[in-house]
Amino acid sequence: MRSSSKPKISSRQVRADFNDLRAVVHYTKAAHRLGLWHSEQAVFAMHLPPPPARILEAGCGAGRVTMGLWDIGYRRIHAFDFAEELLAQADALFLERNARKDITLFHADARRVGTCHLISDTLFDAVVFMFNGLMQIPGRRNRRRALRQLRSVTRPGGTLIFTTHDRDHSPQERASWRREAAKWAAGKQDPLLVEFGDRYFEDDLGRTFMHLPDRAEILADLEATGWTHTWDALRREIAKEPHAVREFSDECRFWVARAGK
Ligand SMILES: C[S@@+](CC[C@H](N)C(=O)[O-])C[C@H]1O[C@@H](n2cnc3c(N)ncnc32)[C@H](O)[C@@H]1O
């Protein structure tokens, strides 16, 4: 059993996990071959201001969503990630597709992005943090910090789009979280975890940290960080995804919010 004196999972560990070769190969393949999910395309069409809107993408990884935004006509895109190895892959992809000139790619941590000199005098029309990247920040305080930072670089009335898992999305999921709650009540949870809702596991694709919230948690976090919730829906309610997308990613909830005045 792990000793309880072991440090908790940190963003430093998450960053190292995303720089791991297994993760880099996985996200690079998806950026080259998978493109935008049907649900992402539908949500962008419904909620993202159209080009020439200025878009900031947080947690761009190897560039899957950035490239997808470029493909649907966005030409004023800033994209950042804190994993250098993924950024190098994104850079190569944008060059290969002749999109590099329209994309400002930079290294930053979402918890501090508002202080980055590259964007300090820019206000974006929309910010996106897709495929659950926000939930890969350990600690609710840190996720709220990232939401505040993203708010600080978005124009009043501007849009935020992101996804999370949902602890309540199926009876099986609810049952598994009831078992996990019993572990926490008995103090028998994995000591690496920071909060109830966290998961940290290893498979063929490397190690993954993920916080799985319920709906009330995200509504409270948006309200506490200067965002007004406008819409949310489970992916299955938005679009039927092909097998390749379902292999790459589990069910998730899409969120849309507006920056407060
Ligand atoms: C699940 S991956 C998604 C990558 C890409 N957006 C996609 O959909 O293929 C989540 C991304 O968020 C990034 N990320 C996690 N925490 C971050 C943070 N604090 N600051 C910046 N990027 C972060 C990770 O490095 C990773 O690239």
mmCIF file of C-alpha atoms and ligand atoms in Angstrom:
data_model
loop_
_atom_site.group_PDB
_atom_site.id
_atom_site.type_symbol
_atom_site.label_atom_id
_atom_site.label_comp_id
_atom_site.label_asym_id
_atom_site.label_seq_id
_atom_site.Cartn_x
_atom_site.Cartn_y
_atom_site.Cartn_z
ATOM 1 C CA MET A 1 0.000 0.000 0.000
ATOM 2 C CA ARG A 2 1.154 3.577 -0.669
ATOM 3 C CA SER A 3 2.375 5.479 2.367
ATOM 4 C CA SER A 4 0.091 8.375 3.434
ATOM 5 C CA SER A 5 3.196 10.622 3.731
ATOM 6 C CA LYS A 6 3.645 10.472 -0.063
ATOM 7 C CA PRO A 7 3.088 13.869 -1.675
ATOM 8 C CA LYS A 8 -0.241 14.432 -3.439
ATOM 9 C CA ILE A 9 -0.470 14.524 -7.204
ATOM 10 C CA SER A 10 0.722 17.914 -8.471
ATOM 11 C CA SER A 11 0.614 19.864 -11.741
ATOM 12 C CA ARG A 12 4.347 19.188 -12.040
ATOM 13 C CA GLN A 13 3.613 15.437 -12.173
ATOM 14 C CA VAL A 14 0.728 15.960 -14.627
ATOM 15 C CA ARG A 15 3.016 17.958 -16.898
ATOM 16 C CA ALA A 16 5.678 15.212 -16.758
ATOM 17 C CA ASP A 17 2.976 12.653 -17.611
ATOM 18 C CA PHE A 18 1.928 14.668 -20.693
ATOM 19 C CA ASN A 19 5.566 14.997 -21.769
ATOM 20 C CA ASP A 20 5.954 11.205 -21.549
ATOM 21 C CA LEU A 21 6.540 9.591 -24.956
ATOM 22 C CA ARG A 22 3.403 7.409 -24.683
ATOM 23 C CA ALA A 23 1.155 10.451 -24.217
ATOM 24 C CA VAL A 24 2.975 12.434 -26.904
ATOM 25 C CA VAL A 25 2.488 9.677 -29.499
ATOM 26 C CA HIS A 26 -1.182 9.281 -28.517
ATOM 27 C CA TYR A 27 -2.100 12.994 -28.779
ATOM 28 C CA THR A 28 0.037 13.529 -31.882
ATOM 29 C CA LYS A 29 -1.739 10.690 -33.726
ATOM 30 C CA ALA A 30 -5.101 12.213 -32.754
ATOM 31 C CA ALA A 31 -4.034 15.656 -33.957
ATOM 32 C CA HIS A 32 -2.974 14.248 -37.343
ATOM 33 C CA ARG A 33 -5.776 11.748 -37.912
ATOM 34 C CA LEU A 34 -8.836 12.472 -35.769
ATOM 35 C CA GLY A 35 -9.526 16.190 -36.022
ATOM 36 C CA LEU A 36 -12.579 17.752 -34.360
ATOM 37 C CA TRP A 37 -15.229 15.453 -32.925
ATOM 38 C CA HIS A 38 -18.753 15.839 -34.367
ATOM 39 C CA SER A 39 -19.886 17.185 -30.987
ATOM 40 C CA GLU A 40 -17.068 19.774 -30.933
ATOM 41 C CA GLN A 41 -18.005 20.904 -34.440
ATOM 42 C CA ALA A 42 -21.658 21.232 -33.393
ATOM 43 C CA VAL A 43 -20.887 23.144 -30.187
ATOM 44 C CA PHE A 44 -18.469 25.496 -31.963
ATOM 45 C CA ALA A 45 -21.079 26.148 -34.673
ATOM 46 C CA MET A 46 -23.699 26.958 -32.017
ATOM 47 C CA HIS A 47 -21.648 28.882 -29.465
ATOM 48 C CA LEU A 48 -18.301 30.109 -30.775
ATOM 49 C CA PRO A 49 -18.327 33.593 -32.308
ATOM 50 C CA PRO A 50 -17.589 33.160 -36.040
ATOM 51 C CA PRO A 51 -14.328 34.193 -37.754
ATOM 52 C CA PRO A 52 -12.659 36.658 -37.591
ATOM 53 C CA ALA A 53 -13.125 36.148 -33.814
ATOM 54 C CA ARG A 54 -9.961 36.035 -31.767
ATOM 55 C CA ILE A 55 -9.706 32.634 -30.046
ATOM 56 C CA LEU A 56 -7.466 31.428 -27.217
ATOM 57 C CA GLU A 57 -7.077 27.683 -26.823
ATOM 58 C CA ALA A 58 -5.861 26.426 -23.440
ATOM 59 C CA GLY A 59 -4.257 22.977 -23.212
ATOM 60 C CA CYS A 60 -3.870 22.666 -26.989
ATOM 61 C CA GLY A 61 -1.635 19.591 -26.662
ATOM 62 C CA ALA A 62 -0.399 18.396 -30.068
ATOM 63 C CA GLY A 63 -2.837 20.737 -31.827
ATOM 64 C CA ARG A 64 -5.905 18.600 -32.580
ATOM 65 C CA VAL A 65 -8.468 21.302 -31.742
ATOM 66 C CA THR A 66 -6.317 24.237 -32.895
ATOM 67 C CA MET A 67 -5.923 22.631 -36.310
ATOM 68 C CA GLY A 68 -9.670 21.940 -36.382
ATOM 69 C CA LEU A 69 -10.432 25.595 -35.628
ATOM 70 C CA TRP A 70 -8.092 26.660 -38.425
ATOM 71 C CA ASP A 71 -9.780 24.193 -40.788
ATOM 72 C CA ILE A 72 -13.182 25.798 -40.124
ATOM 73 C CA GLY A 73 -11.881 29.265 -40.914
ATOM 74 C CA TYR A 74 -10.402 30.794 -37.734
ATOM 75 C CA ARG A 75 -7.228 32.732 -38.499
ATOM 76 C CA ARG A 76 -6.610 34.650 -35.275
ATOM 77 C CA ILE A 77 -5.749 31.816 -32.916
ATOM 78 C CA HIS A 78 -3.512 31.786 -29.851
ATOM 79 C CA ALA A 79 -2.855 28.344 -28.372
ATOM 80 C CA PHE A 80 -0.841 27.268 -25.343
ATOM 81 C CA ASP A 81 0.055 24.226 -23.287
ATOM 82 C CA PHE A 82 2.418 23.544 -20.406
ATOM 83 C CA ALA A 83 3.814 20.308 -21.926
ATOM 84 C CA GLU A 84 6.760 21.252 -24.134
ATOM 85 C CA GLU A 85 6.888 17.936 -26.005
ATOM 86 C CA LEU A 86 3.267 18.292 -27.105
ATOM 87 C CA LEU A 87 3.858 21.900 -28.163
ATOM 88 C CA ALA A 88 6.754 20.766 -30.370
ATOM 89 C CA GLN A 89 4.383 18.336 -32.108
ATOM 90 C CA ALA A 90 1.735 21.040 -32.538
ATOM 91 C CA ASP A 91 4.347 23.355 -34.049
ATOM 92 C CA ALA A 92 5.373 20.683 -36.582
ATOM 93 C CA LEU A 93 1.727 19.962 -37.508
ATOM 94 C CA PHE A 94 0.865 23.638 -38.103
ATOM 95 C CA LEU A 95 3.973 24.043 -40.276
ATOM 96 C CA GLU A 96 3.141 20.915 -42.270
ATOM 97 C CA ARG A 97 -0.446 22.153 -42.895
ATOM 98 C CA ASN A 98 0.734 25.680 -43.744
ATOM 99 C CA ALA A 99 -1.256 27.142 -40.832
ATOM 100 C CA ARG A 100 1.634 28.285 -38.642
ATOM 101 C CA LYS A 101 1.423 31.960 -39.658
ATOM 102 C CA ASP A 102 -2.143 32.249 -38.290
ATOM 103 C CA ILE A 103 -1.445 30.598 -34.941
ATOM 104 C CA THR A 104 0.485 32.078 -32.025
ATOM 105 C CA LEU A 105 1.708 29.035 -30.141
ATOM 106 C CA PHE A 106 3.224 29.478 -26.697
ATOM 107 C CA HIS A 107 4.213 27.729 -23.513
ATOM 108 C CA ALA A 108 2.174 28.627 -20.427
ATOM 109 C CA ASP A 109 0.452 27.193 -17.402
ATOM 110 C CA ALA A 110 -3.294 27.915 -17.384
ATOM 111 C CA ARG A 111 -3.044 28.936 -13.712
ATOM 112 C CA ARG A 112 -0.851 31.889 -14.705
ATOM 113 C CA VAL A 113 -1.644 32.547 -18.365
ATOM 114 C CA GLY A 114 -2.942 36.077 -17.729
ATOM 115 C CA THR A 115 0.587 37.198 -16.803
ATOM 116 C CA CYS A 116 2.115 35.905 -20.042
ATOM 117 C CA HIS A 117 3.688 38.822 -21.958
ATOM 118 C CA LEU A 118 2.555 37.397 -25.326
ATOM 119 C CA ILE A 119 -1.109 38.044 -24.516
ATOM 120 C CA SER A 120 -0.942 40.710 -21.826
ATOM 121 C CA ASP A 121 -2.548 43.353 -24.069
ATOM 122 C CA THR A 122 -4.994 41.031 -25.877
ATOM 123 C CA LEU A 123 -8.638 40.394 -24.981
ATOM 124 C CA PHE A 124 -10.065 37.308 -26.653
ATOM 125 C CA ASP A 125 -13.593 36.878 -28.005
ATOM 126 C CA ALA A 126 -13.566 33.265 -26.859
ATOM 127 C CA VAL A 127 -11.476 30.834 -24.850
ATOM 128 C CA VAL A 128 -11.691 27.057 -25.252
ATOM 129 C CA PHE A 129 -10.231 24.343 -22.991
ATOM 130 C CA MET A 130 -11.301 21.109 -24.703
ATOM 131 C CA PHE A 131 -11.105 17.403 -23.920
ATOM 132 C CA ASN A 132 -11.194 17.860 -20.157
ATOM 133 C CA GLY A 133 -7.845 19.689 -19.855
ATOM 134 C CA LEU A 134 -9.156 21.965 -17.079
ATOM 135 C CA MET A 135 -10.002 18.852 -15.041
ATOM 136 C CA GLN A 136 -6.386 17.705 -15.301
ATOM 137 C CA ILE A 137 -5.354 20.482 -12.933
ATOM 138 C CA PRO A 138 -5.144 18.944 -9.458
ATOM 139 C CA GLY A 139 -6.944 20.862 -6.683
ATOM 140 C CA ARG A 140 -10.187 22.806 -7.003
ATOM 141 C CA ARG A 141 -8.425 25.995 -5.873
ATOM 142 C CA ASN A 142 -6.060 25.641 -8.848
ATOM 143 C CA ARG A 143 -8.872 24.956 -11.316
ATOM 144 C CA ARG A 144 -10.612 28.095 -10.074
ATOM 145 C CA ARG A 145 -7.348 30.004 -10.445
ATOM 146 C CA ALA A 146 -7.160 28.887 -14.091
ATOM 147 C CA LEU A 147 -10.795 29.903 -14.692
ATOM 148 C CA ARG A 148 -10.077 33.372 -13.224
ATOM 149 C CA GLN A 149 -6.976 33.726 -15.395
ATOM 150 C CA LEU A 150 -8.928 32.781 -18.515
ATOM 151 C CA ARG A 151 -11.626 35.282 -17.515
ATOM 152 C CA SER A 152 -8.970 38.006 -17.226
ATOM 153 C CA VAL A 153 -7.952 37.591 -20.886
ATOM 154 C CA THR A 154 -11.511 37.387 -22.282
ATOM 155 C CA ARG A 155 -13.501 40.461 -23.304
ATOM 156 C CA PRO A 156 -16.658 41.155 -21.269
ATOM 157 C CA GLY A 157 -19.443 39.057 -22.796
ATOM 158 C CA GLY A 158 -16.877 36.759 -24.430
ATOM 159 C CA THR A 159 -17.339 32.985 -24.511
ATOM 160 C CA LEU A 160 -15.781 30.086 -22.612
ATOM 161 C CA ILE A 161 -16.218 26.520 -23.882
ATOM 162 C CA PHE A 162 -14.789 23.482 -22.101
ATOM 163 C CA THR A 163 -15.593 19.864 -21.295
ATOM 164 C CA THR A 164 -15.506 17.743 -18.169
ATOM 165 C CA HIS A 165 -16.498 14.233 -17.223
ATOM 166 C CA ASP A 166 -19.696 13.931 -15.206
ATOM 167 C CA ARG A 167 -19.807 11.670 -12.131
ATOM 168 C CA ASP A 168 -23.570 11.231 -12.649
ATOM 169 C CA HIS A 169 -23.673 10.425 -16.354
ATOM 170 C CA SER A 170 -24.759 6.773 -15.950
ATOM 171 C CA PRO A 171 -26.025 4.391 -13.243
ATOM 172 C CA GLN A 172 -22.711 2.473 -13.416
ATOM 173 C CA GLU A 173 -20.729 5.679 -12.913
ATOM 174 C CA ARG A 174 -22.918 6.717 -9.965
ATOM 175 C CA ALA A 175 -22.477 3.267 -8.377
ATOM 176 C CA SER A 176 -18.701 3.404 -8.762
ATOM 177 C CA TRP A 177 -18.596 6.854 -7.110
ATOM 178 C CA ARG A 178 -20.747 5.590 -4.210
ATOM 179 C CA ARG A 179 -18.087 2.913 -3.637
ATOM 180 C CA GLU A 180 -15.348 5.546 -3.901
ATOM 181 C CA ALA A 181 -17.210 7.789 -1.399
ATOM 182 C CA ALA A 182 -17.247 4.895 1.081
ATOM 183 C CA LYS A 183 -13.456 4.574 0.685
ATOM 184 C CA TRP A 184 -12.982 8.303 1.385
ATOM 185 C CA ALA A 185 -15.297 8.094 4.416
ATOM 186 C CA ALA A 186 -13.111 5.275 5.779
ATOM 187 C CA GLY A 187 -9.867 7.112 4.911
ATOM 188 C CA LYS A 188 -8.968 4.299 2.480
ATOM 189 C CA GLN A 189 -8.705 6.341 -0.729
ATOM 190 C CA ASP A 190 -5.500 6.442 -2.782
ATOM 191 C CA PRO A 191 -3.333 8.854 -0.724
ATOM 192 C CA LEU A 192 -1.985 10.460 -3.898
ATOM 193 C CA LEU A 193 -5.425 11.923 -4.653
ATOM 194 C CA VAL A 194 -6.173 15.521 -3.647
ATOM 195 C CA GLU A 195 -9.985 15.503 -3.545
ATOM 196 C CA PHE A 196 -13.000 13.255 -3.887
ATOM 197 C CA GLY A 197 -13.655 12.946 -7.644
ATOM 198 C CA ASP A 198 -9.952 12.548 -8.519
ATOM 199 C CA ARG A 199 -8.585 9.604 -10.467
ATOM 200 C CA TYR A 200 -4.949 8.796 -11.221
ATOM 201 C CA PHE A 201 -4.230 5.683 -13.249
ATOM 202 C CA GLU A 202 -1.727 4.145 -15.649
ATOM 203 C CA ASP A 203 -2.432 2.238 -18.859
ATOM 204 C CA ASP A 204 -0.758 1.709 -22.266
ATOM 205 C CA LEU A 205 -1.018 5.445 -22.958
ATOM 206 C CA GLY A 206 0.845 6.439 -19.814
ATOM 207 C CA ARG A 207 -0.331 7.979 -16.547
ATOM 208 C CA THR A 208 -3.463 10.128 -16.399
ATOM 209 C CA PHE A 209 -4.748 12.431 -13.672
ATOM 210 C CA MET A 210 -8.394 13.471 -14.001
ATOM 211 C CA HIS A 211 -10.822 15.190 -11.669
ATOM 212 C CA LEU A 212 -14.421 14.099 -12.306
ATOM 213 C CA PRO A 213 -16.870 16.719 -11.040
ATOM 214 C CA ASP A 214 -20.613 16.694 -10.647
ATOM 215 C CA ARG A 215 -22.715 19.382 -12.306
ATOM 216 C CA ALA A 216 -23.182 21.452 -9.112
ATOM 217 C CA GLU A 217 -19.409 21.747 -8.651
ATOM 218 C CA ILE A 218 -18.847 23.273 -12.081
ATOM 219 C CA LEU A 219 -21.804 25.656 -11.729
ATOM 220 C CA ALA A 220 -20.338 26.910 -8.431
ATOM 221 C CA ASP A 221 -16.823 27.223 -9.909
ATOM 222 C CA LEU A 222 -18.078 29.287 -12.852
ATOM 223 C CA GLU A 223 -20.010 31.601 -10.571
ATOM 224 C CA ALA A 224 -17.025 32.049 -8.244
ATOM 225 C CA THR A 225 -14.645 32.978 -11.071
ATOM 226 C CA GLY A 226 -16.490 35.662 -13.035
ATOM 227 C CA TRP A 227 -18.292 33.468 -15.576
ATOM 228 C CA THR A 228 -22.044 33.181 -16.192
ATOM 229 C CA HIS A 229 -23.146 29.686 -17.132
ATOM 230 C CA THR A 230 -25.199 29.701 -20.334
ATOM 231 C CA TRP A 231 -25.498 26.090 -21.517
ATOM 232 C CA ASP A 232 -24.330 22.530 -20.920
ATOM 233 C CA ALA A 233 -25.083 19.101 -22.352
ATOM 234 C CA LEU A 234 -23.677 15.583 -22.402
ATOM 235 C CA ARG A 235 -21.844 14.652 -25.594
ATOM 236 C CA ARG A 236 -24.336 11.897 -26.442
ATOM 237 C CA GLU A 237 -27.106 14.533 -26.416
ATOM 238 C CA ILE A 238 -25.199 16.593 -29.011
ATOM 239 C CA ALA A 239 -23.908 14.137 -31.622
ATOM 240 C CA LYS A 240 -23.252 10.494 -32.361
ATOM 241 C CA GLU A 241 -19.486 10.055 -32.527
ATOM 242 C CA PRO A 242 -17.699 7.574 -34.799
ATOM 243 C CA HIS A 243 -15.901 4.591 -33.296
ATOM 244 C CA ALA A 244 -12.472 6.263 -33.550
ATOM 245 C CA VAL A 245 -13.604 9.191 -31.391
ATOM 246 C CA ARG A 246 -15.238 6.893 -28.814
ATOM 247 C CA GLU A 247 -11.994 4.892 -28.664
ATOM 248 C CA PHE A 248 -10.037 8.099 -28.030
ATOM 249 C CA SER A 249 -12.376 9.631 -25.446
ATOM 250 C CA ASP A 250 -15.144 8.763 -22.974
ATOM 251 C CA GLU A 251 -18.493 10.461 -22.519
ATOM 252 C CA CYS A 252 -18.160 14.058 -21.338
ATOM 253 C CA ARG A 253 -20.207 17.177 -20.657
ATOM 254 C CA PHE A 254 -19.777 20.339 -22.735
ATOM 255 C CA TRP A 255 -19.996 23.680 -20.910
ATOM 256 C CA VAL A 256 -20.528 27.188 -22.278
ATOM 257 C CA ALA A 257 -20.238 30.360 -20.180
ATOM 258 C CA ARG A 258 -20.038 34.121 -20.763
ATOM 259 C CA ALA A 259 -17.496 36.454 -19.231
ATOM 260 C CA GLY A 260 -19.159 38.772 -16.715
ATOM 261 C CA LYS A 261 -19.082 42.541 -17.333
HETATM 262 C C1 LIG B 1 -6.530 15.595 -22.617
HETATM 263 S S1 LIG B 1 -5.254 16.625 -23.225
HETATM 264 C C2 LIG B 1 -6.060 17.395 -24.623
HETATM 265 C C3 LIG B 1 -5.108 17.910 -25.659
HETATM 266 C C4 LIG B 1 -5.802 18.516 -26.888
HETATM 267 N N1 LIG B 1 -6.563 19.691 -26.528
HETATM 268 C C5 LIG B 1 -6.708 17.470 -27.535
HETATM 269 O O1 LIG B 1 -7.931 17.595 -27.397
HETATM 270 O O2 LIG B 1 -6.170 16.545 -28.152
HETATM 271 C C6 LIG B 1 -5.222 17.959 -22.034
HETATM 272 C C7 LIG B 1 -4.151 18.981 -22.296
HETATM 273 O O3 LIG B 1 -4.199 19.976 -21.276
HETATM 274 C C8 LIG B 1 -2.870 20.338 -20.943
HETATM 275 N N2 LIG B 1 -2.866 20.913 -19.595
HETATM 276 C C9 LIG B 1 -3.238 20.310 -18.442
HETATM 277 N N3 LIG B 1 -3.047 21.161 -17.413
HETATM 278 C C10 LIG B 1 -2.560 22.311 -17.928
HETATM 279 C C11 LIG B 1 -2.167 23.549 -17.368
HETATM 280 N N4 LIG B 1 -2.218 23.763 -16.041
HETATM 281 N N5 LIG B 1 -1.706 24.527 -18.180
HETATM 282 C C12 LIG B 1 -1.639 24.310 -19.530
HETATM 283 N N6 LIG B 1 -1.970 23.154 -20.119
HETATM 284 C C13 LIG B 1 -2.436 22.155 -19.324
HETATM 285 C C14 LIG B 1 -2.091 19.040 -21.061
HETATM 286 O O4 LIG B 1 -0.702 19.237 -21.206
HETATM 287 C C15 LIG B 1 -2.745 18.408 -22.292
HETATM 288 O O5 LIG B 1 -2.095 18.775 -23.472
#
